[in-house]
Short mmCIF file of N, CA and C and ligand atoms in Angstrom, two decimals:
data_model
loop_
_atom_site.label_atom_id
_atom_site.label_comp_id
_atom_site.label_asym_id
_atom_site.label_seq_id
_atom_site.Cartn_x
_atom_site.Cartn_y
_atom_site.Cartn_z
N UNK R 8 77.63 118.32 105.20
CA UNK R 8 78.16 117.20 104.41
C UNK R 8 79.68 117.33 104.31
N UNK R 9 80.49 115.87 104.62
CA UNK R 9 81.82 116.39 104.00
C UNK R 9 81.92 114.84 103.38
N UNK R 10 82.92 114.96 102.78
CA UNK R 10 83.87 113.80 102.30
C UNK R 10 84.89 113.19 103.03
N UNK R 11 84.86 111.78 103.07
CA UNK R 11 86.23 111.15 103.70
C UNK R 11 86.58 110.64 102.78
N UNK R 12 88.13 110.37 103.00
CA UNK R 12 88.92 109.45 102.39
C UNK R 12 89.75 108.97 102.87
N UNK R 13 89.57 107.65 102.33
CA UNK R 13 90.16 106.26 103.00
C UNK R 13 91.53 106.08 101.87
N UNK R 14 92.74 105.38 102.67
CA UNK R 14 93.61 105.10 102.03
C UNK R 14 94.04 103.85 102.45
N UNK R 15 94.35 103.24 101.57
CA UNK R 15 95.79 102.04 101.78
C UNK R 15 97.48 102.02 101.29
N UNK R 16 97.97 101.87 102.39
CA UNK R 16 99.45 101.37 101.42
C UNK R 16 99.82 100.03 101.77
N UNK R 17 100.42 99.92 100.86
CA UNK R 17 100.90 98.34 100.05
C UNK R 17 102.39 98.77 99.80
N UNK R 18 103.06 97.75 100.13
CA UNK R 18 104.49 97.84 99.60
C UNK R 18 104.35 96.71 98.63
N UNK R 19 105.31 96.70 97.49
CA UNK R 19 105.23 96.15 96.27
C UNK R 19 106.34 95.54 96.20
N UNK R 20 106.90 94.38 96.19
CA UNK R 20 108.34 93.87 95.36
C UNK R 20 107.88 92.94 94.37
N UNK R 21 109.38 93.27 93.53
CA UNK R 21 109.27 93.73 92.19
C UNK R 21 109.88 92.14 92.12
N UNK R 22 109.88 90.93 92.96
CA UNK R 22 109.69 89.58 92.02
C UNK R 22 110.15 88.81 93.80
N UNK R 23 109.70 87.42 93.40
CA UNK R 23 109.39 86.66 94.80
C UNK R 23 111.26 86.66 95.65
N UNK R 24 112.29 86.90 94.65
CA UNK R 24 113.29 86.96 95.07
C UNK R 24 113.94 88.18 95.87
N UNK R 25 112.76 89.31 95.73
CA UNK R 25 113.04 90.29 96.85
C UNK R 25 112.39 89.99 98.13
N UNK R 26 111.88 89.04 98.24
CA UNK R 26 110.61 88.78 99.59
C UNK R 26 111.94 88.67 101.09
N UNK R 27 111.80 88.82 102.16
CA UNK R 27 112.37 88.14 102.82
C UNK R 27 112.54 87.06 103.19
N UNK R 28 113.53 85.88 103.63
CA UNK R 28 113.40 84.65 103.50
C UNK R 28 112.44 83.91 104.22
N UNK R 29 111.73 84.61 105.73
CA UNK R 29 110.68 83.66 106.26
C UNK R 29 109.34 84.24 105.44
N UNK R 30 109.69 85.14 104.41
CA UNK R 30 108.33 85.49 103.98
C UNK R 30 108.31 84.31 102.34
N UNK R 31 109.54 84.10 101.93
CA UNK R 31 110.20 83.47 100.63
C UNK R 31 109.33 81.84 100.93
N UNK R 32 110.01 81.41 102.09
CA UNK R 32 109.80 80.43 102.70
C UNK R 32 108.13 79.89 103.17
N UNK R 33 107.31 80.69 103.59
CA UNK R 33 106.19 80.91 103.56
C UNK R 33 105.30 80.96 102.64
N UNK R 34 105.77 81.65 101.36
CA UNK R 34 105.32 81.71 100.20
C UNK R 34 105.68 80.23 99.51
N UNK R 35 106.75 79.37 99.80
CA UNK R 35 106.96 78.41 98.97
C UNK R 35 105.99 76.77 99.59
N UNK R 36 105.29 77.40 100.52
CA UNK R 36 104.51 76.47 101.09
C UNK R 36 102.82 76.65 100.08
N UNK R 37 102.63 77.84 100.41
CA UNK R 37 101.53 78.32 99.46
C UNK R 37 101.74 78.01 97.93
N UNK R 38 102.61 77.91 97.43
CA UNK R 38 103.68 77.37 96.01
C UNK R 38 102.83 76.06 96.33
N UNK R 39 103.52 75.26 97.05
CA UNK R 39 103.20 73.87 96.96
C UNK R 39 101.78 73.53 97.32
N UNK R 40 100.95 74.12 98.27
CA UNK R 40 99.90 73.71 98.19
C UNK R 40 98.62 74.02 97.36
N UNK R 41 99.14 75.50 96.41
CA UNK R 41 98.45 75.49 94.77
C UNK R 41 98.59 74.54 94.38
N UNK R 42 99.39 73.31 94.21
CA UNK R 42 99.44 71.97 93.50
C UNK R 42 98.41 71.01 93.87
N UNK R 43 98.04 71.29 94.81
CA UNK R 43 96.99 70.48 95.29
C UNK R 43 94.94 70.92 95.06
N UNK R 44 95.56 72.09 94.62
CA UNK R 44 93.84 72.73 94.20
C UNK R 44 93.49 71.69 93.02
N UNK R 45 92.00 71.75 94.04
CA UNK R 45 90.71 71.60 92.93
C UNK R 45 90.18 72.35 92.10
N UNK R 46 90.20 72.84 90.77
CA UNK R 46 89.59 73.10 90.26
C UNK R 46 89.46 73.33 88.94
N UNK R 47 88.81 72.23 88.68
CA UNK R 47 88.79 71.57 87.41
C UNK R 47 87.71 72.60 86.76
N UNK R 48 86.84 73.30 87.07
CA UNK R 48 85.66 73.82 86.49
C UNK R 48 86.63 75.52 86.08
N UNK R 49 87.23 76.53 86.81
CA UNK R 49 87.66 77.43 86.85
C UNK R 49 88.87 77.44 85.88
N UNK R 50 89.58 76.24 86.27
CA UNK R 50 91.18 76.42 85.76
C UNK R 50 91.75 77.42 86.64
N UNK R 51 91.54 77.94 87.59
CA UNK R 51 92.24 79.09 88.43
C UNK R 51 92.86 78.30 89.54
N UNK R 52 93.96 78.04 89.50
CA UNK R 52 94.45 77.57 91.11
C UNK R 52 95.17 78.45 92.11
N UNK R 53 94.86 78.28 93.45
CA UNK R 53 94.90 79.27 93.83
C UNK R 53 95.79 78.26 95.64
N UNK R 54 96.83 78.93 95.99
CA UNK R 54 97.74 78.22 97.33
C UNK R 54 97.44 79.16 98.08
N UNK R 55 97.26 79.25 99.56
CA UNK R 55 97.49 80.19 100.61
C UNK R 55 98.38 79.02 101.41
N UNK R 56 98.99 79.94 102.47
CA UNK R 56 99.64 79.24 103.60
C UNK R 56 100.19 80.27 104.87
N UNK R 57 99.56 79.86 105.82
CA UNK R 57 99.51 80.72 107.10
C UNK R 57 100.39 80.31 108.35
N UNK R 58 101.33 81.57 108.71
CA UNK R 58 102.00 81.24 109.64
C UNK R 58 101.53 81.52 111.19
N UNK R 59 101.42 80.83 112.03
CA UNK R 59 100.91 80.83 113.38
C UNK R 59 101.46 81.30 114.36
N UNK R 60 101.70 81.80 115.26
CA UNK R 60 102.64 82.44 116.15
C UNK R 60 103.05 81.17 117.28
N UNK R 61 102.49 79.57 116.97
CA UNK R 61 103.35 78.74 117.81
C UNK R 61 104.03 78.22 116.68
N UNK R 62 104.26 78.62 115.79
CA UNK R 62 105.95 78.34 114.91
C UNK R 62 104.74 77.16 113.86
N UNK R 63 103.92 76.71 114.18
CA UNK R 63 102.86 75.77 112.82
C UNK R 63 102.31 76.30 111.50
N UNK R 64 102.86 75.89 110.12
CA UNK R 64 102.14 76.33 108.84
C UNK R 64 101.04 75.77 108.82
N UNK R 65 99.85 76.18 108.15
CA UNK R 65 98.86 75.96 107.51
C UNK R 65 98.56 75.97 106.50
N UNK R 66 98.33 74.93 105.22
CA UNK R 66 98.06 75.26 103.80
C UNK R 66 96.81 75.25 103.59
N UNK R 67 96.27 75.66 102.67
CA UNK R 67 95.13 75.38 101.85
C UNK R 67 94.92 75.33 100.65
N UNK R 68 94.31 75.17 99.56
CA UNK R 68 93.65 75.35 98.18
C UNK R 68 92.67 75.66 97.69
N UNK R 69 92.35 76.62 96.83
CA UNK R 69 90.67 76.00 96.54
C UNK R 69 90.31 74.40 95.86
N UNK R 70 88.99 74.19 96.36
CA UNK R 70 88.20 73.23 96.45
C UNK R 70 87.13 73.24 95.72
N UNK R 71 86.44 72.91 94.51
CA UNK R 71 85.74 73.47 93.48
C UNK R 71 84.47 72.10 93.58
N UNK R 72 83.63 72.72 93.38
CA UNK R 72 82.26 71.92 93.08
C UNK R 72 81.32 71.52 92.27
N UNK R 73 80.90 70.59 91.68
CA UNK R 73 79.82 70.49 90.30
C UNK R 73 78.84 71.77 90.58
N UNK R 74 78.56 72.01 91.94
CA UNK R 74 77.33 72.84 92.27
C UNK R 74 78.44 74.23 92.89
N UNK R 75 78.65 74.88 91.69
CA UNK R 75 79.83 75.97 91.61
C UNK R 75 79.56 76.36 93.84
N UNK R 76 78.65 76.98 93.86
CA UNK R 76 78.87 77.88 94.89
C UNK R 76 79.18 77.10 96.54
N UNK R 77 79.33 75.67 96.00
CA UNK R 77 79.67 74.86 97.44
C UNK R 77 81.70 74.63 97.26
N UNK R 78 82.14 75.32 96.35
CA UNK R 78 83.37 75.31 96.49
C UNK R 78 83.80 76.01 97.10
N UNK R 79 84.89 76.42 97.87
CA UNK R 79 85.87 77.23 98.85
C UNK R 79 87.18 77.54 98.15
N UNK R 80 87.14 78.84 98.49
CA UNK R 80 88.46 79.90 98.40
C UNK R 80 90.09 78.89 99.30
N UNK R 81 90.88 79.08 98.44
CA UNK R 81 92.14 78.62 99.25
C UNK R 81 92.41 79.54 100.68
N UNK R 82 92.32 80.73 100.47
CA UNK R 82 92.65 81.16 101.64
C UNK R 82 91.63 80.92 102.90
N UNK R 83 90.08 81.09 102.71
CA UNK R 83 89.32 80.09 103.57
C UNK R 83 89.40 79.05 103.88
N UNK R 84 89.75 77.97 103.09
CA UNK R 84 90.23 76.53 103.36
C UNK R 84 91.17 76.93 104.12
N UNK R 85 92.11 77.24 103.73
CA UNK R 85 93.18 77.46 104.80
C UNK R 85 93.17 77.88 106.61
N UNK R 86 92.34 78.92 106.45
CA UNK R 86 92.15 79.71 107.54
C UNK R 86 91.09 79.10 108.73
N UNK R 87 90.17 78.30 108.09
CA UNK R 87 89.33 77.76 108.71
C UNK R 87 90.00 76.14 109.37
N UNK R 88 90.93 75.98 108.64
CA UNK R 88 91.51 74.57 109.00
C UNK R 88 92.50 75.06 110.60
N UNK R 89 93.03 76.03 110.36
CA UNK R 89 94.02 76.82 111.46
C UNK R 89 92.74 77.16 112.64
N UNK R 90 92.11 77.87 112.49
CA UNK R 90 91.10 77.92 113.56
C UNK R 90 90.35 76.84 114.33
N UNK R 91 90.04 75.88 113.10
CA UNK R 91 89.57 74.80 114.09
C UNK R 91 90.75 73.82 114.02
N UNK R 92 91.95 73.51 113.89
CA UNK R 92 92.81 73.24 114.35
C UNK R 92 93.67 73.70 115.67
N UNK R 93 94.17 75.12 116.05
CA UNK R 93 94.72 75.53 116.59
C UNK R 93 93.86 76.84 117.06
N UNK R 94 92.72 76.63 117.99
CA UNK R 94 91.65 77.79 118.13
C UNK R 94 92.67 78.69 119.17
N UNK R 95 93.39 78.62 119.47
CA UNK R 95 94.25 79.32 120.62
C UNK R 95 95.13 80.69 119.89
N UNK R 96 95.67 79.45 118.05
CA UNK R 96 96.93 80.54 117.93
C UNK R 96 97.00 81.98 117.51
N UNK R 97 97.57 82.55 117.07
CA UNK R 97 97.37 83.49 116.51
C UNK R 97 97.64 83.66 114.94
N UNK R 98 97.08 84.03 113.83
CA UNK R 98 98.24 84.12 112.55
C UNK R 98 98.94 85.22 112.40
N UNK R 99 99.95 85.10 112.39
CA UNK R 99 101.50 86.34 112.26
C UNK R 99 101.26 86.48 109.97
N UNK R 100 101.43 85.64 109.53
CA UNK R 100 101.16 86.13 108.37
C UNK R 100 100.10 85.39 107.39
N UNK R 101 100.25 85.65 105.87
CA UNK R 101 99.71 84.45 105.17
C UNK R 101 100.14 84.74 103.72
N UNK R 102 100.43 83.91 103.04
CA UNK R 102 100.80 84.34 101.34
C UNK R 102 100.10 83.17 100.75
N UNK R 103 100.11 83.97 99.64
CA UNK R 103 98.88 83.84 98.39
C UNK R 103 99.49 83.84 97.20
N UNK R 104 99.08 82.27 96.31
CA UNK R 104 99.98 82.37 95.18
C UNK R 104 98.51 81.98 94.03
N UNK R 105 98.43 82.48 92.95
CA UNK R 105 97.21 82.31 92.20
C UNK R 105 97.51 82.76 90.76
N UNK R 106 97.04 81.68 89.92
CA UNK R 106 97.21 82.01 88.65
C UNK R 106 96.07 80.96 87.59
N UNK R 107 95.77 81.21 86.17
CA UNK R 107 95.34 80.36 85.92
C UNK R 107 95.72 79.31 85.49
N UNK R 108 95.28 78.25 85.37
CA UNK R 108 96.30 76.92 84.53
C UNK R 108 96.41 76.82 83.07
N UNK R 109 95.24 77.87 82.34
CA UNK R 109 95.63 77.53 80.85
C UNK R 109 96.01 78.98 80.40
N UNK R 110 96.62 80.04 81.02
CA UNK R 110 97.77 81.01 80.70
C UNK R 110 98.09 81.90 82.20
N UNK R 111 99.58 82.24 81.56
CA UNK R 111 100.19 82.88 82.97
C UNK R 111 99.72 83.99 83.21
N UNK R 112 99.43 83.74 84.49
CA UNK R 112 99.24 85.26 85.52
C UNK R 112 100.17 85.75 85.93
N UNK R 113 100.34 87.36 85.86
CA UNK R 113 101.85 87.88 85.82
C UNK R 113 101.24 88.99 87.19
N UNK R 114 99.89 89.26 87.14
CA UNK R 114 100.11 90.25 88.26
C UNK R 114 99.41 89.73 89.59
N UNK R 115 99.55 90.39 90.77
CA UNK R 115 99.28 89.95 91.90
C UNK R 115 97.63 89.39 92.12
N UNK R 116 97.39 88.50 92.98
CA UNK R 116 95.75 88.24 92.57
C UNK R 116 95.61 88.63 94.04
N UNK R 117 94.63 89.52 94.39
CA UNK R 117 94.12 89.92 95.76
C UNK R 117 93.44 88.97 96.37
N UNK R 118 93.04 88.62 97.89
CA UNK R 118 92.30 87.74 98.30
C UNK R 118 90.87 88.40 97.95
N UNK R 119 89.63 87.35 98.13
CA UNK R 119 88.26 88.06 97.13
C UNK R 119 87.54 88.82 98.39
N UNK R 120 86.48 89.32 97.81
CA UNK R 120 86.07 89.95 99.36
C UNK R 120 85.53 89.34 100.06
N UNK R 121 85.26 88.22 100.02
CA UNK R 121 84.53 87.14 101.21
C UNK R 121 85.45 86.42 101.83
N UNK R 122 86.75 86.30 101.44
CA UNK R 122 88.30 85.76 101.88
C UNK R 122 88.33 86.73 103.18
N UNK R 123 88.69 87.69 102.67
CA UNK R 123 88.77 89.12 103.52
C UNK R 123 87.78 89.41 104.40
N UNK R 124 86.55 89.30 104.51
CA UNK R 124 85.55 89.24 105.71
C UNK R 124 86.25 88.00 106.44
N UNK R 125 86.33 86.38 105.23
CA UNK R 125 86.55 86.09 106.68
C UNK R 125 88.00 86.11 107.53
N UNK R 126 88.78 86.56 106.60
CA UNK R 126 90.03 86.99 107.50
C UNK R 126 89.60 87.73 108.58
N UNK R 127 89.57 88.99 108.04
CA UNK R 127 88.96 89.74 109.66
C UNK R 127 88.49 89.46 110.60
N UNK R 128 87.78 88.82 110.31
CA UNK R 128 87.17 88.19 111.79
C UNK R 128 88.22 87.55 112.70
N UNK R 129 89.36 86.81 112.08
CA UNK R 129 90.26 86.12 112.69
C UNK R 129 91.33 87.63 113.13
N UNK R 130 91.62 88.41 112.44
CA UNK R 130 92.56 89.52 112.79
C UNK R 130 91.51 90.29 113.86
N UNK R 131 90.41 90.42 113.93
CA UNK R 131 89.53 90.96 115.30
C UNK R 131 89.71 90.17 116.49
N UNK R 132 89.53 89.18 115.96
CA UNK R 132 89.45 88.44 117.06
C UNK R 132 90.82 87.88 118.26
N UNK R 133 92.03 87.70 117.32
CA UNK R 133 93.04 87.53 118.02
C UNK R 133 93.68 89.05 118.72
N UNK R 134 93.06 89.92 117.70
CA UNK R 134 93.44 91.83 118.08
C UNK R 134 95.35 91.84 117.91
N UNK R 135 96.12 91.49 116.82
CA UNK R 135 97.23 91.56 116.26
C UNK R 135 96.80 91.26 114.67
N UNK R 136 97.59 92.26 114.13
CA UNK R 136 97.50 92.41 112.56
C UNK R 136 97.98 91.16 111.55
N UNK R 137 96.86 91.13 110.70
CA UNK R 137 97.35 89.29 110.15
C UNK R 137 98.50 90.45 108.78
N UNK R 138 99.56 89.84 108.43
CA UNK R 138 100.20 90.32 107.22
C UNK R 138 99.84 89.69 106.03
N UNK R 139 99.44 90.25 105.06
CA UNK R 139 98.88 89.59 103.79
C UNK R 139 99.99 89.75 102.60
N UNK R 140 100.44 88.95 102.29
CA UNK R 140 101.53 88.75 100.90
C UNK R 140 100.75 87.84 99.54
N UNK R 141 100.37 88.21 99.27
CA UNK R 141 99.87 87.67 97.61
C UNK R 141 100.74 88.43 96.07
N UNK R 142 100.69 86.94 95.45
CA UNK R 142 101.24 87.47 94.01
C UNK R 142 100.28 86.36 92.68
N UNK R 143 100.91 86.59 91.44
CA UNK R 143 100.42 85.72 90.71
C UNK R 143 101.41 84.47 90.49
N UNK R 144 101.72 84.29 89.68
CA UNK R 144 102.61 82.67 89.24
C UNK R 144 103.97 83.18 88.84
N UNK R 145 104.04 84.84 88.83
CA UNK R 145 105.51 85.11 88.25
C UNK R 145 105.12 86.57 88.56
N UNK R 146 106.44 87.39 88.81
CA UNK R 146 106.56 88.87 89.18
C UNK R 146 105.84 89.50 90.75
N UNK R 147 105.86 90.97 90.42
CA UNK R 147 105.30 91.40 91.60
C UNK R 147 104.51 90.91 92.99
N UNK R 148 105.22 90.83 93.91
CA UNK R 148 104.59 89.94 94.83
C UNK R 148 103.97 91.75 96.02
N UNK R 149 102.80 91.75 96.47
CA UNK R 149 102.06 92.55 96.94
C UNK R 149 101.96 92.13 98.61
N UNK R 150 102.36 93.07 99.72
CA UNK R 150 101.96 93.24 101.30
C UNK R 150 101.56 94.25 101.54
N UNK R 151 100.43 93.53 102.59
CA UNK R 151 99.84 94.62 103.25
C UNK R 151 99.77 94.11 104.89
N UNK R 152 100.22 95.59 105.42
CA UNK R 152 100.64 95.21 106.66
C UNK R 152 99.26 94.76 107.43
N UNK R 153 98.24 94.86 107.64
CA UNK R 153 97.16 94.01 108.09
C UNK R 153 95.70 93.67 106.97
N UNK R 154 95.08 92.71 107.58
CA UNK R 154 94.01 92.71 106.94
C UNK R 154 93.12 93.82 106.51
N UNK R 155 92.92 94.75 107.61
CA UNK R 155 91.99 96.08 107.71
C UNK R 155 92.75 97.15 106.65
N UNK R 156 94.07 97.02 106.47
CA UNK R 156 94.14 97.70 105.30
C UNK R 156 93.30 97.43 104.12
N UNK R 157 93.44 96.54 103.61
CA UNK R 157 92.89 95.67 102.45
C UNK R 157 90.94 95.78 102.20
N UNK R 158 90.55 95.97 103.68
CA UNK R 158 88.68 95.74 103.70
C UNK R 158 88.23 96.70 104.76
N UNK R 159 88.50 98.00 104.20
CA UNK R 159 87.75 99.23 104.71
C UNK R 159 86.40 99.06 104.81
N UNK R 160 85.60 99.70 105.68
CA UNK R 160 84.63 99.19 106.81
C UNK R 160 83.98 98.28 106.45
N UNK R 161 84.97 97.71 107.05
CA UNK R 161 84.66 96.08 107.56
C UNK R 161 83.25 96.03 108.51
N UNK R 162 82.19 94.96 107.95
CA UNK R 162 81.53 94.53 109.08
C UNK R 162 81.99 93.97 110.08
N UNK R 163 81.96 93.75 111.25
CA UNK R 163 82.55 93.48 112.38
C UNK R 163 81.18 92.99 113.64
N UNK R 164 81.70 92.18 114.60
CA UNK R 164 80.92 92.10 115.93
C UNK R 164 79.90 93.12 116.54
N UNK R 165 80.79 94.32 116.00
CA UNK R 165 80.28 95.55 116.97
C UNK R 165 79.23 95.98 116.21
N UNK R 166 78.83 95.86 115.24
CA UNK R 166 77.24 96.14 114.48
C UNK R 166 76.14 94.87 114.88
N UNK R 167 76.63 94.26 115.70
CA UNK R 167 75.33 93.27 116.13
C UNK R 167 74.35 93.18 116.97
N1 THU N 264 89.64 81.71 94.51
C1 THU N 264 90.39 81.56 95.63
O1 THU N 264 90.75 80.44 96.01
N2 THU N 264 90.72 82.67 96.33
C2 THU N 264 90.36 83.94 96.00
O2 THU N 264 90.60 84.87 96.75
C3 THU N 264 89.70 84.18 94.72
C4 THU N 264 89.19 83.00 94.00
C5 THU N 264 89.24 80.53 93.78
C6 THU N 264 87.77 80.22 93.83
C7 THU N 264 87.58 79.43 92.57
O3 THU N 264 87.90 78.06 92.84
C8 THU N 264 88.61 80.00 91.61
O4 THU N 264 89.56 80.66 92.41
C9 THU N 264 88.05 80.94 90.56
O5 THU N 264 87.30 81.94 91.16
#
């Protein structure tokens, strides 16, 4: 018997004004398309927005449902619109802005773990590391240099 251990690192900045500007810029797309979430049942709104390696953004939101579990994650909305939009490209990054609407979220909100399965699949599949930047509505904004940091053993193709 032994023990493993798994690690992640995350680099942390300490407010959206340390980000770099195509990451600033990226993030202010995800900004704007939190404005557009559904979800009247949660109060949680939640922006992603994904950059493509032929220079095209992608936004998304969540999408909320009377019949809770037929609603979608922003970053799935998102990701799934880029795939069957642009099945060729690749995604170079994605940022994540999430907070609730009836008080402020100050710390970073992670993508959920079914976001993250289905990211992976898209970071397997193109075989280049997607970059993940998420924060809340104010402060610490959180990267991780690929998806597979974030969703240690990952189900994958190769168990099928
Ligand atoms: N939500 C997302 O859009 N992304 C996540 O990664 C976590 C949760 C949404 C789903 C639902 O509309 C609301 O936030 C509350 O869970």
């Amino acid at each position: 018997m032994k023990e493993v251990k798994i690690e992640s690192t995350l680099t942390v900045y300490d407010n959206f004004d340390e980000l770099p500007k195509s990451v600033a810029s990226l993030m202010q797309h995800a900004i704007e398309a939190r404005q557009k979430s559904y979800s009247p049942y949660s109060k949680f709104s939640v922006g992603a927005a994904l950059l493509l390696d032929n220079g095209e953004i992608i936004t998304g939101s969540n999408q909320e449902n009377a019949s809770y579990p037929s609603g979608l994650c922003a970053e799935r909305t998102a990701i799934y619109y880029a795939g069957a939009k642009y099945p060729e490209a690749k995604i170079v990054k994605m940022a994540i802005i999430a907070g609730s609407t009836i008080k402020q979220t100050m710390s970073p909100i992670p993508p959920c773990g079914a976001c993250r399965q289905a990211i992976a699949e898209y970071e397997i599949k193109q075989e280049t590391p997607i970059e993940i930047y998420f924060m809340g509505e104010i402060g610490k904004v959180v990267k991780s240099n690929s998806l597979a940091n974030i969703l240690p053993l990952v189900f994958d193709k190769s168990f099928l």
